[in-house]
């Protein structure tokens, strides 16, 4: 009986191991290396030799090469003759567990500036009016901004604000300030909470051109409805981030 139980135990383990061998080991390795690349885990920005990586992770040199090819395709690393594989792209962290403007979030990494492409009162489309809890076709302030970090295009923000809050923004310094701070000054109370949806979408021709990204490239799309401390919805945003320049991070707690 013990031998039979051992066979029953080892059979599924062996099958699982075979499935593991058939899995895309290169992609698994790329995921692990990506974390180190983005977290500054390689001193001087130079990755170890392929043989060293293979030994550290218990994979073949071919697997290492395929994993590095994936990271090169993401433009995170490149091969430099006489040096090896080096990190060439930095992603900036954007917190998902705090309600902060982009300039507040990225303050340690550089200066955020805003190119105001459009600012004008417009009749609220039905979905916007519904989310902001205002009568249909009421006027809202529509703002479109290209946001840069030290001159590098980072996001394209489309913002809708109710006119009783938005009117003072027409004369505000939107080029050098987060909308969040200006809204709090106008409303006379702090922001409270925000509902967010994050997904990947393909950049349309307009967004790609503004963000200086290849047409059709995937961007991170953040839809955010922000409320004042008293619960009133005050800011509906559709933000397209260049996914190759930003990474979303947060601390989640499990409560039962």
PDB file of C-alpha atoms in Angstrom:
ATOM      1  CA  UNK A   1       0.000   0.000   0.000  1.00  0.00           C
ATOM      2  CA  UNK A   2       2.735   2.600   0.799  1.00  0.00           C
ATOM      3  CA  UNK A   3       4.343   1.933  -2.587  1.00  0.00           C
ATOM      4  CA  UNK A   4       0.991   2.340  -4.306  1.00  0.00           C
ATOM      5  CA  UNK A   5       0.388   5.622  -2.485  1.00  0.00           C
ATOM      6  CA  UNK A   6       3.858   6.800  -3.551  1.00  0.00           C
ATOM      7  CA  UNK A   7       3.112   5.992  -7.170  1.00  0.00           C
ATOM      8  CA  UNK A   8      -0.215   7.832  -6.939  1.00  0.00           C
ATOM      9  CA  UNK A   9       1.612  10.841  -5.532  1.00  0.00           C
ATOM     10  CA  UNK A  10       4.526  10.907  -7.969  1.00  0.00           C
ATOM     11  CA  UNK A  11       2.449  10.390 -11.106  1.00  0.00           C
ATOM     12  CA  UNK A  12       0.720  13.806 -11.031  1.00  0.00           C
ATOM     13  CA  UNK A  13       3.983  15.448  -9.942  1.00  0.00           C
ATOM     14  CA  UNK A  14       5.781  13.962 -12.945  1.00  0.00           C
ATOM     15  CA  UNK A  15       2.948  15.082 -15.245  1.00  0.00           C
ATOM     16  CA  UNK A  16       3.105  18.572 -13.814  1.00  0.00           C
ATOM     17  CA  UNK A  17       6.868  18.626 -14.331  1.00  0.00           C
ATOM     18  CA  UNK A  18       6.418  17.639 -17.970  1.00  0.00           C
ATOM     19  CA  UNK A  19       3.888  20.428 -18.440  1.00  0.00           C
ATOM     20  CA  UNK A  20       6.389  22.779 -16.795  1.00  0.00           C
ATOM     21  CA  UNK A  21       9.001  21.772 -19.361  1.00  0.00           C
ATOM     22  CA  UNK A  22       6.556  22.542 -22.160  1.00  0.00           C
ATOM     23  CA  UNK A  23       5.795  25.988 -20.753  1.00  0.00           C
ATOM     24  CA  UNK A  24       7.318  29.147 -22.090  1.00  0.00           C
ATOM     25  CA  UNK A  25      10.360  29.242 -19.824  1.00  0.00           C
ATOM     26  CA  UNK A  26      11.788  32.243 -21.644  1.00  0.00           C
ATOM     27  CA  UNK A  27       8.739  34.344 -20.794  1.00  0.00           C
ATOM     28  CA  UNK A  28       8.882  33.207 -17.187  1.00  0.00           C
ATOM     29  CA  UNK A  29      12.506  34.270 -16.991  1.00  0.00           C
ATOM     30  CA  UNK A  30      11.753  37.586 -18.720  1.00  0.00           C
ATOM     31  CA  UNK A  31       9.142  38.364 -16.056  1.00  0.00           C
ATOM     32  CA  UNK A  32      11.699  37.817 -13.290  1.00  0.00           C
ATOM     33  CA  UNK A  33      14.397  39.840 -15.029  1.00  0.00           C
ATOM     34  CA  UNK A  34      11.959  42.649 -15.836  1.00  0.00           C
ATOM     35  CA  UNK A  35      11.299  43.134 -12.128  1.00  0.00           C
ATOM     36  CA  UNK A  36      15.009  43.546 -11.486  1.00  0.00           C
ATOM     37  CA  UNK A  37      15.493  45.838 -14.484  1.00  0.00           C
ATOM     38  CA  UNK A  38      12.687  48.185 -13.390  1.00  0.00           C
ATOM     39  CA  UNK A  39      13.710  48.036  -9.738  1.00  0.00           C
ATOM     40  CA  UNK A  40      17.345  48.976 -10.352  1.00  0.00           C
ATOM     41  CA  UNK A  41      18.509  45.511  -9.384  1.00  0.00           C
ATOM     42  CA  UNK A  42      21.544  45.444 -11.686  1.00  0.00           C
ATOM     43  CA  UNK A  43      24.526  47.540 -10.518  1.00  0.00           C
ATOM     44  CA  UNK A  44      25.550  50.070 -13.131  1.00  0.00           C
ATOM     45  CA  UNK A  45      22.623  49.034 -15.309  1.00  0.00           C
ATOM     46  CA  UNK A  46      24.526  46.073 -16.750  1.00  0.00           C
ATOM     47  CA  UNK A  47      22.977  42.593 -16.643  1.00  0.00           C
ATOM     48  CA  UNK A  48      25.133  39.568 -15.743  1.00  0.00           C
ATOM     49  CA  UNK A  49      26.543  37.383 -18.501  1.00  0.00           C
ATOM     50  CA  UNK A  50      24.106  34.950 -20.082  1.00  0.00           C
ATOM     51  CA  UNK A  51      25.883  31.968 -18.471  1.00  0.00           C
ATOM     52  CA  UNK A  52      25.574  33.566 -15.030  1.00  0.00           C
ATOM     53  CA  UNK A  53      21.854  34.246 -15.499  1.00  0.00           C
ATOM     54  CA  UNK A  54      21.361  30.667 -16.706  1.00  0.00           C
ATOM     55  CA  UNK A  55      23.129  29.282 -13.643  1.00  0.00           C
ATOM     56  CA  UNK A  56      21.229  31.569 -11.248  1.00  0.00           C
ATOM     57  CA  UNK A  57      17.834  30.544 -12.637  1.00  0.00           C
ATOM     58  CA  UNK A  58      18.591  26.989 -13.672  1.00  0.00           C
ATOM     59  CA  UNK A  59      17.818  27.479 -17.358  1.00  0.00           C
ATOM     60  CA  UNK A  60      19.695  26.939 -20.592  1.00  0.00           C
ATOM     61  CA  UNK A  61      21.652  29.664 -22.370  1.00  0.00           C
ATOM     62  CA  UNK A  62      19.150  29.546 -25.241  1.00  0.00           C
ATOM     63  CA  UNK A  63      16.346  30.271 -22.783  1.00  0.00           C
ATOM     64  CA  UNK A  64      18.308  33.241 -21.423  1.00  0.00           C
ATOM     65  CA  UNK A  65      18.835  34.599 -24.915  1.00  0.00           C
ATOM     66  CA  UNK A  66      15.138  34.269 -25.732  1.00  0.00           C
ATOM     67  CA  UNK A  67      14.204  36.045 -22.492  1.00  0.00           C
ATOM     68  CA  UNK A  68      16.600  38.902 -23.254  1.00  0.00           C
ATOM     69  CA  UNK A  69      15.122  39.129 -26.749  1.00  0.00           C
ATOM     70  CA  UNK A  70      11.716  39.712 -25.150  1.00  0.00           C
ATOM     71  CA  UNK A  71      13.104  42.500 -22.983  1.00  0.00           C
ATOM     72  CA  UNK A  72      14.826  44.040 -26.003  1.00  0.00           C
ATOM     73  CA  UNK A  73      11.511  43.998 -27.872  1.00  0.00           C
ATOM     74  CA  UNK A  74      10.044  45.969 -24.959  1.00  0.00           C
ATOM     75  CA  UNK A  75      12.944  48.430 -25.314  1.00  0.00           C
ATOM     76  CA  UNK A  76      13.998  47.848 -21.723  1.00  0.00           C
ATOM     77  CA  UNK A  77      17.490  46.570 -22.543  1.00  0.00           C
ATOM     78  CA  UNK A  78      19.856  46.465 -25.487  1.00  0.00           C
ATOM     79  CA  UNK A  79      23.050  44.666 -26.407  1.00  0.00           C
ATOM     80  CA  UNK A  80      26.164  46.851 -26.513  1.00  0.00           C
ATOM     81  CA  UNK A  81      29.368  45.439 -28.031  1.00  0.00           C
ATOM     82  CA  UNK A  82      32.135  45.094 -25.471  1.00  0.00           C
ATOM     83  CA  UNK A  83      29.751  45.806 -22.597  1.00  0.00           C
ATOM     84  CA  UNK A  84      26.965  43.256 -22.691  1.00  0.00           C
ATOM     85  CA  UNK A  85      23.230  43.671 -22.090  1.00  0.00           C
ATOM     86  CA  UNK A  86      22.443  47.043 -20.511  1.00  0.00           C
ATOM     87  CA  UNK A  87      19.314  48.744 -19.192  1.00  0.00           C
ATOM     88  CA  UNK A  88      18.219  51.527 -21.568  1.00  0.00           C
ATOM     89  CA  UNK A  89      14.726  52.451 -20.405  1.00  0.00           C
ATOM     90  CA  UNK A  90      13.552  53.700 -17.033  1.00  0.00           C
ATOM     91  CA  UNK A  91       9.936  53.357 -15.964  1.00  0.00           C
ATOM     92  CA  UNK A  92       8.562  55.731 -13.385  1.00  0.00           C
ATOM     93  CA  UNK A  93       6.347  54.419 -10.556  1.00  0.00           C
ATOM     94  CA  UNK A  94       2.766  55.656 -10.247  1.00  0.00           C
ATOM     95  CA  UNK A  95       1.083  54.749  -6.963  1.00  0.00           C
ATOM     96  CA  UNK A  96      -2.398  53.240  -7.043  1.00  0.00           C
ATOM     97  CA  UNK A  97      -2.963  53.231  -3.280  1.00  0.00           C
ATOM     98  CA  UNK A  98      -2.977  57.032  -2.802  1.00  0.00           C
ATOM     99  CA  UNK A  99      -4.987  59.788  -4.476  1.00  0.00           C
ATOM    100  CA  UNK A 100      -2.307  62.099  -5.852  1.00  0.00           C
ATOM    101  CA  UNK A 101      -1.763  64.244  -8.915  1.00  0.00           C
ATOM    102  CA  UNK A 102       0.927  63.276 -11.393  1.00  0.00           C
ATOM    103  CA  UNK A 103       3.304  66.038 -10.302  1.00  0.00           C
ATOM    104  CA  UNK A 104       2.918  64.949  -6.675  1.00  0.00           C
ATOM    105  CA  UNK A 105       3.474  61.310  -7.578  1.00  0.00           C
ATOM    106  CA  UNK A 106       6.538  61.855  -9.755  1.00  0.00           C
ATOM    107  CA  UNK A 107       8.117  64.720  -7.809  1.00  0.00           C
ATOM    108  CA  UNK A 108      11.190  62.632  -6.838  1.00  0.00           C
ATOM    109  CA  UNK A 109      11.867  61.794 -10.494  1.00  0.00           C
ATOM    110  CA  UNK A 110      11.721  65.189 -12.186  1.00  0.00           C
ATOM    111  CA  UNK A 111       9.524  68.116 -13.120  1.00  0.00           C
ATOM    112  CA  UNK A 112       6.065  67.540 -14.567  1.00  0.00           C
ATOM    113  CA  UNK A 113       4.789  70.201 -16.969  1.00  0.00           C
ATOM    114  CA  UNK A 114       1.479  70.420 -18.788  1.00  0.00           C
ATOM    115  CA  UNK A 115       0.818  71.512 -22.344  1.00  0.00           C
ATOM    116  CA  UNK A 116      -2.802  72.669 -22.359  1.00  0.00           C
ATOM    117  CA  UNK A 117      -4.048  71.658 -25.797  1.00  0.00           C
ATOM    118  CA  UNK A 118      -7.732  72.462 -25.254  1.00  0.00           C
ATOM    119  CA  UNK A 119      -9.696  74.201 -22.496  1.00  0.00           C
ATOM    120  CA  UNK A 120     -13.306  75.190 -23.051  1.00  0.00           C
ATOM    121  CA  UNK A 121     -16.845  74.910 -21.649  1.00  0.00           C
ATOM    122  CA  UNK A 122     -18.775  72.192 -23.506  1.00  0.00           C
ATOM    123  CA  UNK A 123     -22.201  70.537 -23.103  1.00  0.00           C
ATOM    124  CA  UNK A 124     -21.708  67.436 -20.995  1.00  0.00           C
ATOM    125  CA  UNK A 125     -22.172  64.194 -22.969  1.00  0.00           C
ATOM    126  CA  UNK A 126     -24.741  61.948 -21.304  1.00  0.00           C
ATOM    127  CA  UNK A 127     -22.193  59.531 -19.726  1.00  0.00           C
ATOM    128  CA  UNK A 128     -20.230  62.481 -18.326  1.00  0.00           C
ATOM    129  CA  UNK A 129     -23.326  64.163 -16.894  1.00  0.00           C
ATOM    130  CA  UNK A 130     -24.394  60.876 -15.329  1.00  0.00           C
ATOM    131  CA  UNK A 131     -21.015  60.276 -13.678  1.00  0.00           C
ATOM    132  CA  UNK A 132     -20.754  63.866 -12.403  1.00  0.00           C
ATOM    133  CA  UNK A 133     -24.415  63.866 -11.238  1.00  0.00           C
ATOM    134  CA  UNK A 134     -25.386  66.975 -13.178  1.00  0.00           C
ATOM    135  CA  UNK A 135     -28.347  67.564 -15.548  1.00  0.00           C
ATOM    136  CA  UNK A 136     -27.819  66.270 -19.106  1.00  0.00           C
ATOM    137  CA  UNK A 137     -26.214  68.791 -21.473  1.00  0.00           C
ATOM    138  CA  UNK A 138     -25.163  71.001 -18.574  1.00  0.00           C
ATOM    139  CA  UNK A 139     -21.922  72.808 -19.254  1.00  0.00           C
ATOM    140  CA  UNK A 140     -18.700  71.297 -17.994  1.00  0.00           C
ATOM    141  CA  UNK A 141     -15.142  72.477 -18.397  1.00  0.00           C
ATOM    142  CA  UNK A 142     -13.263  70.219 -20.793  1.00  0.00           C
ATOM    143  CA  UNK A 143      -9.459  70.232 -20.530  1.00  0.00           C
ATOM    144  CA  UNK A 144      -7.016  68.257 -22.680  1.00  0.00           C
ATOM    145  CA  UNK A 145      -3.392  68.266 -21.534  1.00  0.00           C
ATOM    146  CA  UNK A 146      -0.187  66.627 -22.689  1.00  0.00           C
ATOM    147  CA  UNK A 147       1.871  65.925 -19.601  1.00  0.00           C
ATOM    148  CA  UNK A 148       5.633  65.658 -19.716  1.00  0.00           C
ATOM    149  CA  UNK A 149       8.278  64.582 -17.238  1.00  0.00           C
ATOM    150  CA  UNK A 150      11.457  66.599 -17.827  1.00  0.00           C
ATOM    151  CA  UNK A 151      10.252  67.197 -21.382  1.00  0.00           C
ATOM    152  CA  UNK A 152       9.442  63.542 -22.105  1.00  0.00           C
ATOM    153  CA  UNK A 153       5.809  62.872 -23.196  1.00  0.00           C
ATOM    154  CA  UNK A 154       4.188  60.756 -20.491  1.00  0.00           C
ATOM    155  CA  UNK A 155       0.398  61.043 -20.622  1.00  0.00           C
ATOM    156  CA  UNK A 156      -2.534  62.575 -22.468  1.00  0.00           C
ATOM    157  CA  UNK A 157      -5.261  63.658 -20.023  1.00  0.00           C
ATOM    158  CA  UNK A 158      -8.890  64.385 -20.971  1.00  0.00           C
ATOM    159  CA  UNK A 159     -10.688  66.002 -18.046  1.00  0.00           C
ATOM    160  CA  UNK A 160     -14.308  67.009 -17.360  1.00  0.00           C
ATOM    161  CA  UNK A 161     -15.099  69.288 -14.400  1.00  0.00           C
ATOM    162  CA  UNK A 162     -18.510  70.756 -13.402  1.00  0.00           C
ATOM    163  CA  UNK A 163     -18.605  74.468 -14.299  1.00  0.00           C
ATOM    164  CA  UNK A 164     -19.099  75.707 -10.718  1.00  0.00           C
ATOM    165  CA  UNK A 165     -15.669  74.226 -10.027  1.00  0.00           C
ATOM    166  CA  UNK A 166     -14.212  74.568 -13.506  1.00  0.00           C
ATOM    167  CA  UNK A 167     -14.870  78.266 -14.151  1.00  0.00           C
ATOM    168  CA  UNK A 168     -11.974  79.495 -11.948  1.00  0.00           C
ATOM    169  CA  UNK A 169      -9.673  77.021 -13.719  1.00  0.00           C
ATOM    170  CA  UNK A 170      -9.964  79.063 -16.923  1.00  0.00           C
ATOM    171  CA  UNK A 171      -7.641  81.659 -15.371  1.00  0.00           C
ATOM    172  CA  UNK A 172      -5.495  79.225 -13.374  1.00  0.00           C
ATOM    173  CA  UNK A 173      -1.911  78.179 -14.131  1.00  0.00           C
ATOM    174  CA  UNK A 174      -2.679  74.748 -15.522  1.00  0.00           C
ATOM    175  CA  UNK A 175       0.727  74.475 -17.156  1.00  0.00           C
ATOM    176  CA  UNK A 176       2.552  74.175 -13.839  1.00  0.00           C
ATOM    177  CA  UNK A 177      -0.065  72.795 -11.443  1.00  0.00           C
ATOM    178  CA  UNK A 178      -1.998  69.593 -10.942  1.00  0.00           C
ATOM    179  CA  UNK A 179      -5.745  69.978 -11.434  1.00  0.00           C
ATOM    180  CA  UNK A 180      -6.270  68.260  -8.080  1.00  0.00           C
ATOM    181  CA  UNK A 181      -4.638  71.086  -6.124  1.00  0.00           C
ATOM    182  CA  UNK A 182      -6.540  73.748  -8.058  1.00  0.00           C
ATOM    183  CA  UNK A 183      -9.863  71.964  -7.511  1.00  0.00           C
ATOM    184  CA  UNK A 184      -9.233  71.786  -3.762  1.00  0.00           C
ATOM    185  CA  UNK A 185      -8.503  75.527  -3.680  1.00  0.00           C
ATOM    186  CA  UNK A 186     -11.676  76.318  -5.633  1.00  0.00           C
ATOM    187  CA  UNK A 187     -13.913  73.924  -3.686  1.00  0.00           C
ATOM    188  CA  UNK A 188     -12.525  74.925  -0.301  1.00  0.00           C
ATOM    189  CA  UNK A 189     -12.230  71.320   0.783  1.00  0.00           C
ATOM    190  CA  UNK A 190      -9.890  68.400   0.113  1.00  0.00           C
ATOM    191  CA  UNK A 191     -10.469  65.573  -2.305  1.00  0.00           C
ATOM    192  CA  UNK A 192     -11.678  62.367  -0.733  1.00  0.00           C
ATOM    193  CA  UNK A 193     -11.889  59.252  -2.891  1.00  0.00           C
ATOM    194  CA  UNK A 194     -11.627  58.154  -6.505  1.00  0.00           C
ATOM    195  CA  UNK A 195     -13.043  55.283  -8.527  1.00  0.00           C
ATOM    196  CA  UNK A 196     -10.538  53.975 -11.056  1.00  0.00           C
ATOM    197  CA  UNK A 197     -10.499  51.583 -13.981  1.00  0.00           C
ATOM    198  CA  UNK A 198      -7.186  50.615 -15.559  1.00  0.00           C
ATOM    199  CA  UNK A 199      -6.839  48.778 -18.857  1.00  0.00           C
ATOM    200  CA  UNK A 200      -4.621  48.529 -21.915  1.00  0.00           C
ATOM    201  CA  UNK A 201      -5.912  50.030 -25.170  1.00  0.00           C
ATOM    202  CA  UNK A 202      -4.375  50.625 -28.574  1.00  0.00           C
ATOM    203  CA  UNK A 203      -3.414  54.240 -29.172  1.00  0.00           C
ATOM    204  CA  UNK A 204      -5.520  55.961 -31.813  1.00  0.00           C
ATOM    205  CA  UNK A 205      -3.754  58.098 -34.420  1.00  0.00           C
ATOM    206  CA  UNK A 206      -4.306  61.338 -32.475  1.00  0.00           C
ATOM    207  CA  UNK A 207      -3.107  59.956 -29.133  1.00  0.00           C
ATOM    208  CA  UNK A 208      -0.089  58.248 -30.705  1.00  0.00           C
ATOM    209  CA  UNK A 209       0.976  61.459 -32.451  1.00  0.00           C
ATOM    210  CA  UNK A 210       0.628  63.577 -29.311  1.00  0.00           C
ATOM    211  CA  UNK A 211       2.461  61.046 -27.137  1.00  0.00           C
ATOM    212  CA  UNK A 212       5.116  60.547 -29.822  1.00  0.00           C
ATOM    213  CA  UNK A 213       4.423  56.802 -29.758  1.00  0.00           C
ATOM    214  CA  UNK A 214       4.015  54.364 -32.659  1.00  0.00           C
ATOM    215  CA  UNK A 215       0.442  54.282 -33.963  1.00  0.00           C
ATOM    216  CA  UNK A 216      -1.477  51.330 -32.572  1.00  0.00           C
ATOM    217  CA  UNK A 217       0.935  50.806 -29.694  1.00  0.00           C
ATOM    218  CA  UNK A 218      -0.606  49.739 -26.403  1.00  0.00           C
ATOM    219  CA  UNK A 219      -1.084  52.468 -23.792  1.00  0.00           C
ATOM    220  CA  UNK A 220      -2.342  52.305 -20.222  1.00  0.00           C
ATOM    221  CA  UNK A 221      -5.818  53.825 -20.045  1.00  0.00           C
ATOM    222  CA  UNK A 222      -6.863  55.092 -16.613  1.00  0.00           C
ATOM    223  CA  UNK A 223     -10.457  56.220 -16.126  1.00  0.00           C
ATOM    224  CA  UNK A 224     -10.795  58.051 -12.823  1.00  0.00           C
ATOM    225  CA  UNK A 225     -13.808  59.684 -11.168  1.00  0.00           C
ATOM    226  CA  UNK A 226     -12.674  61.777  -8.223  1.00  0.00           C
ATOM    227  CA  UNK A 227     -14.904  62.930  -5.369  1.00  0.00           C
ATOM    228  CA  UNK A 228     -14.544  65.719  -2.844  1.00  0.00           C
ATOM    229  CA  UNK A 229     -14.351  64.853   0.839  1.00  0.00           C
ATOM    230  CA  UNK A 230     -18.128  65.378   1.091  1.00  0.00           C
ATOM    231  CA  UNK A 231     -18.691  62.733  -1.607  1.00  0.00           C
ATOM    232  CA  UNK A 232     -19.573  65.041  -4.512  1.00  0.00           C
ATOM    233  CA  UNK A 233     -18.084  63.898  -7.853  1.00  0.00           C
ATOM    234  CA  UNK A 234     -15.905  66.685  -9.174  1.00  0.00           C
ATOM    235  CA  UNK A 235     -13.444  65.406 -11.774  1.00  0.00           C
ATOM    236  CA  UNK A 236     -13.853  62.764 -14.490  1.00  0.00           C
ATOM    237  CA  UNK A 237     -10.631  61.916 -16.312  1.00  0.00           C
ATOM    238  CA  UNK A 238      -9.563  59.655 -19.145  1.00  0.00           C
ATOM    239  CA  UNK A 239      -5.776  59.379 -19.024  1.00  0.00           C
ATOM    240  CA  UNK A 240      -3.612  57.596 -21.579  1.00  0.00           C
ATOM    241  CA  UNK A 241      -0.173  56.765 -20.215  1.00  0.00           C
ATOM    242  CA  UNK A 242       2.779  55.588 -22.263  1.00  0.00           C
ATOM    243  CA  UNK A 243       3.154  52.094 -20.853  1.00  0.00           C
ATOM    244  CA  UNK A 244       6.845  52.010 -21.722  1.00  0.00           C
ATOM    245  CA  UNK A 245       7.513  54.931 -19.403  1.00  0.00           C
ATOM    246  CA  UNK A 246       5.281  54.268 -16.424  1.00  0.00           C
ATOM    247  CA  UNK A 247       4.531  51.368 -14.111  1.00  0.00           C
ATOM    248  CA  UNK A 248       1.588  51.162 -11.708  1.00  0.00           C
ATOM    249  CA  UNK A 249       2.316  50.128  -8.141  1.00  0.00           C
ATOM    250  CA  UNK A 250       0.262  49.732  -5.006  1.00  0.00           C
ATOM    251  CA  UNK A 251      -0.103  47.997  -1.661  1.00  0.00           C
ATOM    252  CA  UNK A 252      -3.269  45.940  -1.362  1.00  0.00           C
ATOM    253  CA  UNK A 253      -4.560  44.433   1.868  1.00  0.00           C
ATOM    254  CA  UNK A 254      -6.757  41.361   2.060  1.00  0.00           C
ATOM    255  CA  UNK A 255      -9.733  41.740   4.391  1.00  0.00           C
ATOM    256  CA  UNK A 256     -12.351  39.057   4.933  1.00  0.00           C
TER     257      UNK A 256
END
